[in-house]
mmCIF file of C-alpha atoms and ligand atoms in Angstrom:
data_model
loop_
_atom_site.group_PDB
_atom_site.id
_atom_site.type_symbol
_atom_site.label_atom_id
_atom_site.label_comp_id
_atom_site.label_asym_id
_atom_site.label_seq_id
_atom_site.Cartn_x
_atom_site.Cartn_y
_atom_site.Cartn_z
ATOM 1 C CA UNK A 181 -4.415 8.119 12.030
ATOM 2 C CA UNK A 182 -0.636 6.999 11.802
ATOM 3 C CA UNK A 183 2.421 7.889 13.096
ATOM 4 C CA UNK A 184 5.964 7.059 13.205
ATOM 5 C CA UNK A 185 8.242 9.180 15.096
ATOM 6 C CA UNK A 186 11.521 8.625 14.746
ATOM 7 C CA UNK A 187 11.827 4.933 13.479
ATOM 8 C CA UNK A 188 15.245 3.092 13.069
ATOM 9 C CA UNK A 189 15.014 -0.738 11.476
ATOM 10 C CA UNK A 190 17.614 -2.815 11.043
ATOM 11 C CA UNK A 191 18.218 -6.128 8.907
ATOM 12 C CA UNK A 192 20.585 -7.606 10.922
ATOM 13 C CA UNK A 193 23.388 -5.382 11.428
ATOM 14 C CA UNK A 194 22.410 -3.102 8.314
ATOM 15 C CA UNK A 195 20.290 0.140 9.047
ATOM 16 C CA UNK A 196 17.682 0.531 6.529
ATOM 17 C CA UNK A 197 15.926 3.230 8.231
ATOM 18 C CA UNK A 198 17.944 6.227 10.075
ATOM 19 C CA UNK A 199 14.758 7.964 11.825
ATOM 20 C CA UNK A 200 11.809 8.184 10.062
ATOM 21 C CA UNK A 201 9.462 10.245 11.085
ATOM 22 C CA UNK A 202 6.025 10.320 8.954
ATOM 23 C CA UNK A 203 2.080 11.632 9.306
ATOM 24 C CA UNK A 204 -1.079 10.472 8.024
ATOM 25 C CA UNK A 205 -4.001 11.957 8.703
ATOM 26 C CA UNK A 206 -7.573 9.957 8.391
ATOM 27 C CA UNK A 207 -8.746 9.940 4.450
ATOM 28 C CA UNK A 208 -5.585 11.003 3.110
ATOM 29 C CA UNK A 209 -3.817 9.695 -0.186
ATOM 30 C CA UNK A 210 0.233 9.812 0.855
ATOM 31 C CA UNK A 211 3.023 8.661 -1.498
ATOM 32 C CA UNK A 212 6.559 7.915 -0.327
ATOM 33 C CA UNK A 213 8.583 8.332 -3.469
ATOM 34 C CA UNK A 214 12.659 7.495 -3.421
ATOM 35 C CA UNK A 215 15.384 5.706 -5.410
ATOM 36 C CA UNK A 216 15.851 1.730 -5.816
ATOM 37 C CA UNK A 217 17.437 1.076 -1.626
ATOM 38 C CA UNK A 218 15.617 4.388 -0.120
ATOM 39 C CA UNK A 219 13.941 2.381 2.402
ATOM 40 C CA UNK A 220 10.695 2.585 1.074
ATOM 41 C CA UNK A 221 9.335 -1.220 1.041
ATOM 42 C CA UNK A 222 11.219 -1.244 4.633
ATOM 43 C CA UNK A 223 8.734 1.633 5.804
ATOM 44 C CA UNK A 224 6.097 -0.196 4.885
ATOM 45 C CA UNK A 225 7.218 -3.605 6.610
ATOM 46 C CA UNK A 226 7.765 -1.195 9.516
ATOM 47 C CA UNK A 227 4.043 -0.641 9.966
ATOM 48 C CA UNK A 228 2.825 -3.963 8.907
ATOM 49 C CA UNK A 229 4.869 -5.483 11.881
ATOM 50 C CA UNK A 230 6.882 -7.563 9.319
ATOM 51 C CA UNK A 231 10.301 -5.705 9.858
ATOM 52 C CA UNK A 232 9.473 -4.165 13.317
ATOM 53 C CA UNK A 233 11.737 -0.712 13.990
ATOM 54 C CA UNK A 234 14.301 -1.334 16.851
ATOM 55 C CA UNK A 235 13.721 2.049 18.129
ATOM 56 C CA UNK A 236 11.215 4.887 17.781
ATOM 57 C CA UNK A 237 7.548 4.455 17.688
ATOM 58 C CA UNK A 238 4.245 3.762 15.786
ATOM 59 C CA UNK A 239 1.267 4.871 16.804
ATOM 60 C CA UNK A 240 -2.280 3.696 14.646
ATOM 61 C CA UNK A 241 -5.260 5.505 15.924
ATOM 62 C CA UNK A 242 -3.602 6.375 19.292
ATOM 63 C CA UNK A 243 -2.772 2.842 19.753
ATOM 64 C CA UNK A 244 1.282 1.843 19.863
ATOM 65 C CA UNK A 245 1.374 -0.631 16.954
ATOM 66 C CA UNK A 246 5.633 -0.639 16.862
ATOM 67 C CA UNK A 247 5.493 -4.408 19.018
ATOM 68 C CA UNK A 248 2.154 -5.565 17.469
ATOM 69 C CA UNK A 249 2.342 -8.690 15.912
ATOM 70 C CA UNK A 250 1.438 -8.797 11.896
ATOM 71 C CA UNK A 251 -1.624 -10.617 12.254
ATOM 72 C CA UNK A 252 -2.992 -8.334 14.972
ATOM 73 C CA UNK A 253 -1.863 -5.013 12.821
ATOM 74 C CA UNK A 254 -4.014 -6.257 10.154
ATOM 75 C CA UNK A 255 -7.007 -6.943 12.289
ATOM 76 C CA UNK A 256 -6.741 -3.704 14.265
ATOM 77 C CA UNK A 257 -7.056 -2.373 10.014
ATOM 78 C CA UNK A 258 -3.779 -1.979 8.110
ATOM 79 C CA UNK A 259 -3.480 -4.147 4.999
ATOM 80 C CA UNK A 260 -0.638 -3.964 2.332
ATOM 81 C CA UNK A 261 -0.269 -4.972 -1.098
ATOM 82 C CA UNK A 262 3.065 -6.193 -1.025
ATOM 83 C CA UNK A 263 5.357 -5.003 -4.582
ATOM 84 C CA UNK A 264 5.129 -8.351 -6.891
ATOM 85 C CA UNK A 265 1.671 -8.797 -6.184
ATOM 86 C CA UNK A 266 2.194 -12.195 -4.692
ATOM 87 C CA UNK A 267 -1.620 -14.026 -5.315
ATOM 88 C CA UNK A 268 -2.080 -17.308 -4.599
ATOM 89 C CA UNK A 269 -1.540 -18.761 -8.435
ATOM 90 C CA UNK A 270 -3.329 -21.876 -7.772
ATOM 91 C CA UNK A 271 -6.317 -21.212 -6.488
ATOM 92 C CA UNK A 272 -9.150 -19.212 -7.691
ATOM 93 C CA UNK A 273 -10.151 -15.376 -8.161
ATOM 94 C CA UNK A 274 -12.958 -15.936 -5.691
ATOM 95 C CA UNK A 275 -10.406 -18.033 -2.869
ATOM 96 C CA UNK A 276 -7.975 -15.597 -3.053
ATOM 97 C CA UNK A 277 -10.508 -12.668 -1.974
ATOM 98 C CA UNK A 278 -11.866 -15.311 0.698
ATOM 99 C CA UNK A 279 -7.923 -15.378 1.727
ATOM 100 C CA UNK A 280 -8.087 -11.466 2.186
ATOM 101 C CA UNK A 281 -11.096 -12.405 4.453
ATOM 102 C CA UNK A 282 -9.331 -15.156 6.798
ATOM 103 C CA UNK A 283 -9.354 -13.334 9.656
ATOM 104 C CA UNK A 284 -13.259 -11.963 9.466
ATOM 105 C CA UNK A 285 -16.455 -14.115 10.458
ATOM 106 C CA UNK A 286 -19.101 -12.181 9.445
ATOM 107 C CA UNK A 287 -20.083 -14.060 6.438
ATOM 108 C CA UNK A 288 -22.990 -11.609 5.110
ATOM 109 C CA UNK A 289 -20.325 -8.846 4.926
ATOM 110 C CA UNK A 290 -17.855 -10.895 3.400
ATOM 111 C CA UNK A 291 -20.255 -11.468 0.576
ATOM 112 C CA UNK A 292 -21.684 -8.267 0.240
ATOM 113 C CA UNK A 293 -17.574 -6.747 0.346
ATOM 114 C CA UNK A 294 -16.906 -9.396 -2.332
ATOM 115 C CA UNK A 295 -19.955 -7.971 -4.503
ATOM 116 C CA UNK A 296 -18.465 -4.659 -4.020
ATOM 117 C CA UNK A 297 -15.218 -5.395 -5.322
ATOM 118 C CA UNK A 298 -16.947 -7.256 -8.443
ATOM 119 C CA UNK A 299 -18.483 -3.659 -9.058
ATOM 120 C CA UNK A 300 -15.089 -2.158 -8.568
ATOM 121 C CA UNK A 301 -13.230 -4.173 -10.523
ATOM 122 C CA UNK A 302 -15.767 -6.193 -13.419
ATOM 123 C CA UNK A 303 -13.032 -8.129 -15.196
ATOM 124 C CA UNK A 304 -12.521 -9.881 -11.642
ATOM 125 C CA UNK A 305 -16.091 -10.854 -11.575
ATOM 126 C CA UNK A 306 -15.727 -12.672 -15.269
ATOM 127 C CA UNK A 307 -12.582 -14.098 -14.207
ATOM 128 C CA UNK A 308 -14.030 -15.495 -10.617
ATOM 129 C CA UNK A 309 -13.335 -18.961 -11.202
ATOM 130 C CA UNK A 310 -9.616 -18.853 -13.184
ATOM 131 C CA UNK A 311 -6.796 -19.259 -11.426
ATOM 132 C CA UNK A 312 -4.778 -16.078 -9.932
ATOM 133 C CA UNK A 313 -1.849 -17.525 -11.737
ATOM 134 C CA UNK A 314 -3.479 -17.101 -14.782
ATOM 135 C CA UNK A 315 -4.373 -13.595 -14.555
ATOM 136 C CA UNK A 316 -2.554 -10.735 -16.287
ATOM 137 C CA UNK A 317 -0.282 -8.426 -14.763
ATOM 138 C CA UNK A 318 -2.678 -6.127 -14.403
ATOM 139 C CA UNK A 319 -5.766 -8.169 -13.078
ATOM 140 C CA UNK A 320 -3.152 -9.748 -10.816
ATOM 141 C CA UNK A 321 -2.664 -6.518 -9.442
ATOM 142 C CA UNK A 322 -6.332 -5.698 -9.040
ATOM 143 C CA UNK A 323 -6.567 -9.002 -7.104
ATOM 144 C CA UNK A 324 -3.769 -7.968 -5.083
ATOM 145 C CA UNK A 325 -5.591 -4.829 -4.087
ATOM 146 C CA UNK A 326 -8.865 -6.279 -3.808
ATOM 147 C CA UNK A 327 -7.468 -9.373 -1.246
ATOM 148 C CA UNK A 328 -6.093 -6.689 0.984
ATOM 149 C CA UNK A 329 -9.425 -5.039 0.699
ATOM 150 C CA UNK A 330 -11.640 -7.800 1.765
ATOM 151 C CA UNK A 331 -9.870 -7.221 5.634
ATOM 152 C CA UNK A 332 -12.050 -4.135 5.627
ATOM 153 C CA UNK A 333 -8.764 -1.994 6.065
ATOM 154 C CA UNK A 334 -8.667 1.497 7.364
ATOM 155 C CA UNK A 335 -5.633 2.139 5.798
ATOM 156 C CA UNK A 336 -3.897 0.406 2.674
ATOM 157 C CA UNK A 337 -0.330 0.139 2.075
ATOM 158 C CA UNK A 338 0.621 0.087 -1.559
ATOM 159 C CA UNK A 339 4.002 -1.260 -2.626
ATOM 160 C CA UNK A 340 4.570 -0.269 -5.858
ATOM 161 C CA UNK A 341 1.537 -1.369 -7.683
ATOM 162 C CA UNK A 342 2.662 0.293 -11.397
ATOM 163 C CA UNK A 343 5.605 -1.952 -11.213
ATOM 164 C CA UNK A 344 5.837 -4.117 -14.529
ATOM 165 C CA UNK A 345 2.543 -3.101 -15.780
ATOM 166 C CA UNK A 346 1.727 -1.174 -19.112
ATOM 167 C CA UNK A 347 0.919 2.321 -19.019
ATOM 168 C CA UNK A 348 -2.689 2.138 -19.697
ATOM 169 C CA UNK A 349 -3.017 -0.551 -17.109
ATOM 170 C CA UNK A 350 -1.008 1.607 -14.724
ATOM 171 C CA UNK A 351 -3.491 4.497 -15.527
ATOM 172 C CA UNK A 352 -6.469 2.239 -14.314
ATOM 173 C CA UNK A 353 -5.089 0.953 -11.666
ATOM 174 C CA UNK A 354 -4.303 4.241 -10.169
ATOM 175 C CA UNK A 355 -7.827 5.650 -10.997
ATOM 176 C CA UNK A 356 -9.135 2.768 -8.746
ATOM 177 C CA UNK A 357 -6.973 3.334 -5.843
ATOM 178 C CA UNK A 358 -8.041 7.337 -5.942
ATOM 179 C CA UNK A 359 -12.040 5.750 -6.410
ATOM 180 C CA UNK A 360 -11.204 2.951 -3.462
ATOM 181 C CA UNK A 361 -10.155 6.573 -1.342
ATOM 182 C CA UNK A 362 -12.916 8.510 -2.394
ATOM 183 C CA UNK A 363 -15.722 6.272 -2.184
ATOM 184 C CA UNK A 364 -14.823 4.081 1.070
ATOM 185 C CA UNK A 365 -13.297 6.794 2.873
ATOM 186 C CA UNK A 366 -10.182 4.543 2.974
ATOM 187 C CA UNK A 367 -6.496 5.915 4.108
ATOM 188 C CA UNK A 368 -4.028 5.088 1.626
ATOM 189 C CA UNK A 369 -0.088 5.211 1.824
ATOM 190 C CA UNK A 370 1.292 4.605 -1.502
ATOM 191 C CA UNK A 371 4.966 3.852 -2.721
ATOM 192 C CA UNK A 372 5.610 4.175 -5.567
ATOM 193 C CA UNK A 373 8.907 4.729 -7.480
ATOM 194 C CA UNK A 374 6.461 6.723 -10.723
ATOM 195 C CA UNK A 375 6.929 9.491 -8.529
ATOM 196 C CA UNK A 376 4.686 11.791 -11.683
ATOM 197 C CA UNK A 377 1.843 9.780 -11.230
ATOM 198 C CA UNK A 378 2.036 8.958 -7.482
ATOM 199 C CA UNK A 379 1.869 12.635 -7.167
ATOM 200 C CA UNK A 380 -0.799 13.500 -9.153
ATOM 201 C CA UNK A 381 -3.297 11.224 -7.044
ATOM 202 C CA UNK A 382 -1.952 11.715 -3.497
ATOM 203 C CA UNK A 383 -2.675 15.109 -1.368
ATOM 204 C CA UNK A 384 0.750 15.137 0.246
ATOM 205 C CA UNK A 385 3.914 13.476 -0.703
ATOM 206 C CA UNK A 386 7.374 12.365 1.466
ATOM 207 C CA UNK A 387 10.725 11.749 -0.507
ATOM 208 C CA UNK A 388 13.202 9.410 1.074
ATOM 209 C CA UNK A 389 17.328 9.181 -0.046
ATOM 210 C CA UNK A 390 19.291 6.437 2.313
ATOM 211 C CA UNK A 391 17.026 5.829 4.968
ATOM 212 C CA UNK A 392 15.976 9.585 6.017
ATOM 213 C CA UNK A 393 13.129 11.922 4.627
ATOM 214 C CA UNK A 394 14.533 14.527 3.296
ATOM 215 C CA UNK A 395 11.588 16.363 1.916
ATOM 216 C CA UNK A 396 7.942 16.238 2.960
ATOM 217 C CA UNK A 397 4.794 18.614 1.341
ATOM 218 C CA UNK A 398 1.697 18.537 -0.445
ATOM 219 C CA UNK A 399 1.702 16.717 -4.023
ATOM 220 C CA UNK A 400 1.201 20.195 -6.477
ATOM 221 C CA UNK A 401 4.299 21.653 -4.308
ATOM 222 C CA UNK A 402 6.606 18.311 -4.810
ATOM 223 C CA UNK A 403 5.209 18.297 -8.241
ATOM 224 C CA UNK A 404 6.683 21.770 -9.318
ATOM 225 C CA UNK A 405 9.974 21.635 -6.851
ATOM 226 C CA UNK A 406 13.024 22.281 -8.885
ATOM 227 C CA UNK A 407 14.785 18.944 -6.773
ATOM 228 C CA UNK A 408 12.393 16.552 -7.031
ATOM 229 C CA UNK A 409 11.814 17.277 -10.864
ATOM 230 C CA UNK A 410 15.322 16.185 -11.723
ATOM 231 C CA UNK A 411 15.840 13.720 -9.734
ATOM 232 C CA UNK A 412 12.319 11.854 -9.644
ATOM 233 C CA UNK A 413 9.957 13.661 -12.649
ATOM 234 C CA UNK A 414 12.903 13.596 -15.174
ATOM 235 C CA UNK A 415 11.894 16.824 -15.902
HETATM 236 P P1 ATP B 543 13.027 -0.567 -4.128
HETATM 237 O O1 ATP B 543 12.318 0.580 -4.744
HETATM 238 O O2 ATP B 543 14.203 -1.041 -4.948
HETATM 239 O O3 ATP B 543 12.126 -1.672 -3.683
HETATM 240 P P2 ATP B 543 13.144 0.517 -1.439
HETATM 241 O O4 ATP B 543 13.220 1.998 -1.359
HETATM 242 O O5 ATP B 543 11.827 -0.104 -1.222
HETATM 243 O O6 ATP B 543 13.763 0.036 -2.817
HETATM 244 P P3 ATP B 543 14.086 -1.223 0.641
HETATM 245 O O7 ATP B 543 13.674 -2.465 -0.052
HETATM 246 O O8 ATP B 543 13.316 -0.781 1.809
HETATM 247 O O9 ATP B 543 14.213 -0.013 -0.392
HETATM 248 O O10 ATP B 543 15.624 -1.401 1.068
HETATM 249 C C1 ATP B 543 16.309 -0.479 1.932
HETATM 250 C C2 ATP B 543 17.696 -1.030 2.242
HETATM 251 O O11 ATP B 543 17.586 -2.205 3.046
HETATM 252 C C3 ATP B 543 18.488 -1.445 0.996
HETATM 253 O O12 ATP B 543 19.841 -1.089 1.206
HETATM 254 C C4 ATP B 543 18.334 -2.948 0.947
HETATM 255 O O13 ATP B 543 19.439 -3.565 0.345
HETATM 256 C C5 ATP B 543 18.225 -3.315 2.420
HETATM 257 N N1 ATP B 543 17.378 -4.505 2.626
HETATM 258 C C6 ATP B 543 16.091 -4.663 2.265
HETATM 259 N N2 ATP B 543 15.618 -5.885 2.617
HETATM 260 C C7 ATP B 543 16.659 -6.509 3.218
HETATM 261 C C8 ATP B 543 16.840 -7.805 3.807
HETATM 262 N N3 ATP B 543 15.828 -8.678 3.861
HETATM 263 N N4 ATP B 543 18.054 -8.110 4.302
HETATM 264 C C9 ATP B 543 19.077 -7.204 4.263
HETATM 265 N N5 ATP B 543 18.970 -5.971 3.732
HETATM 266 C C10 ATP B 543 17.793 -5.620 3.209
#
């Protein structure tokens, strides 16, 4: 489904990425885990078209996505959740999901999606009419998911959605995301710097130090590797 083969990006004159090379197959849950500065967030913005690589290449269903603008990566179905959450604060529950819909006209399955997501997430449909801003941490992340959701994405990029959240929210919110891949068949690349729990949801897992992968294999194999215990598991 994607592919980046050999992807440098730059900011400027610094390299954040030295040649990634990453592959997701349809369905699949993968996790990029990786210090603070790996390049993760920058992998993301990669395939989202926001920080486009200078070289290499990224292919989304066979299609070259590497010169696509943002707004046409997220119409041809690639959505992210960027880290922070970022909701509108000011307007509602309901007109931030319509927000996740801007680019859509079919008004029927707008509704029915934002139905689904009510089912999916209930404390979204009590809170339909509050403000974003007003939200907890945690419902502001499940609106953060849920916006990116109403584009009807094939695959979802996740940018650290356990950050600043309590553990028992975290636990939730990670239950949902393996639910959202289950039950809509949807692709999902997760970052996340809880490299345990990451892991124990995703079927395959890439580690990234400086810019480069430096390990890539399925999640029970990461999970038990001597490496990635000490550094990531702090095990
Ligand atoms: P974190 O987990 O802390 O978010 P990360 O693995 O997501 O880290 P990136 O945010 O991708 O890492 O950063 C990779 C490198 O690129 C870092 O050295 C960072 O300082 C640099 N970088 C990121 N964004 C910019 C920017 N807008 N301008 C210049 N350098 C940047």
């Amino acid at each position: 489904m994607l592919k980046l083969a050999n992807i440098q990006t730059y900011y400027g004159n610094i390299q954040a990425l030295k040649g990634v090379s990453i592959a997701i197959s349809a369905g699949e849950i993968i996790t990029l885990i990786g210090a603070n500065g790996a390049g993760k967030t920058t992998t993301l913005m990669s395939i989202s078209g926001i920080a486009p690589p200078r070289t290499g290449e990224i292919h989304f269903m066979g299609e070259p996505i590497h010169q696509v603008s943002p707004d046409q990566i997220v119409q041809m179905g690639i959505s992210q959740v960027p880290e922070g959450r970022r909701i509108f604060p000011l307007l509602t529950v309901a007109e931030n999901l319509d927000m996740g819909a801007f680019l859509r006209k079919d008004k029927d399955g707008i509704r029915q999606d934002m139905e689904h997501i009510f089912d999916l997430f209930p404390i979204l449909a009590q809170r339909r009419t509050q403000a974003g801003g007003t939200l907890s941490g945690g419902e502001q992340q499940m609106l953060a998911i849920s916006r990116a959701l109403m584009a009807r994405p094939k695959l979802l990029l996740l940018d650290e959605p356990s950050l600043g959240l309590a553990p028992l929210v975290i636990r939730q919110i990670f239950e949902i995301i393996g639910k959202i891949n289950r039950e809509s068949n949807t692709t999902i690349f997760l970052v996340e710097q809880n490299a345990n729990l990451a892991l124990q949801i995703a079927h395959r897992g890439y580690v990234m130090e400086n810019g480069r992968i430096t390990l890539a294999d399925n999640a029970a194999a990461l999970l038990s590797n001597e490496d990635v215990k000490k550094a990531y598991l702090g095990i």
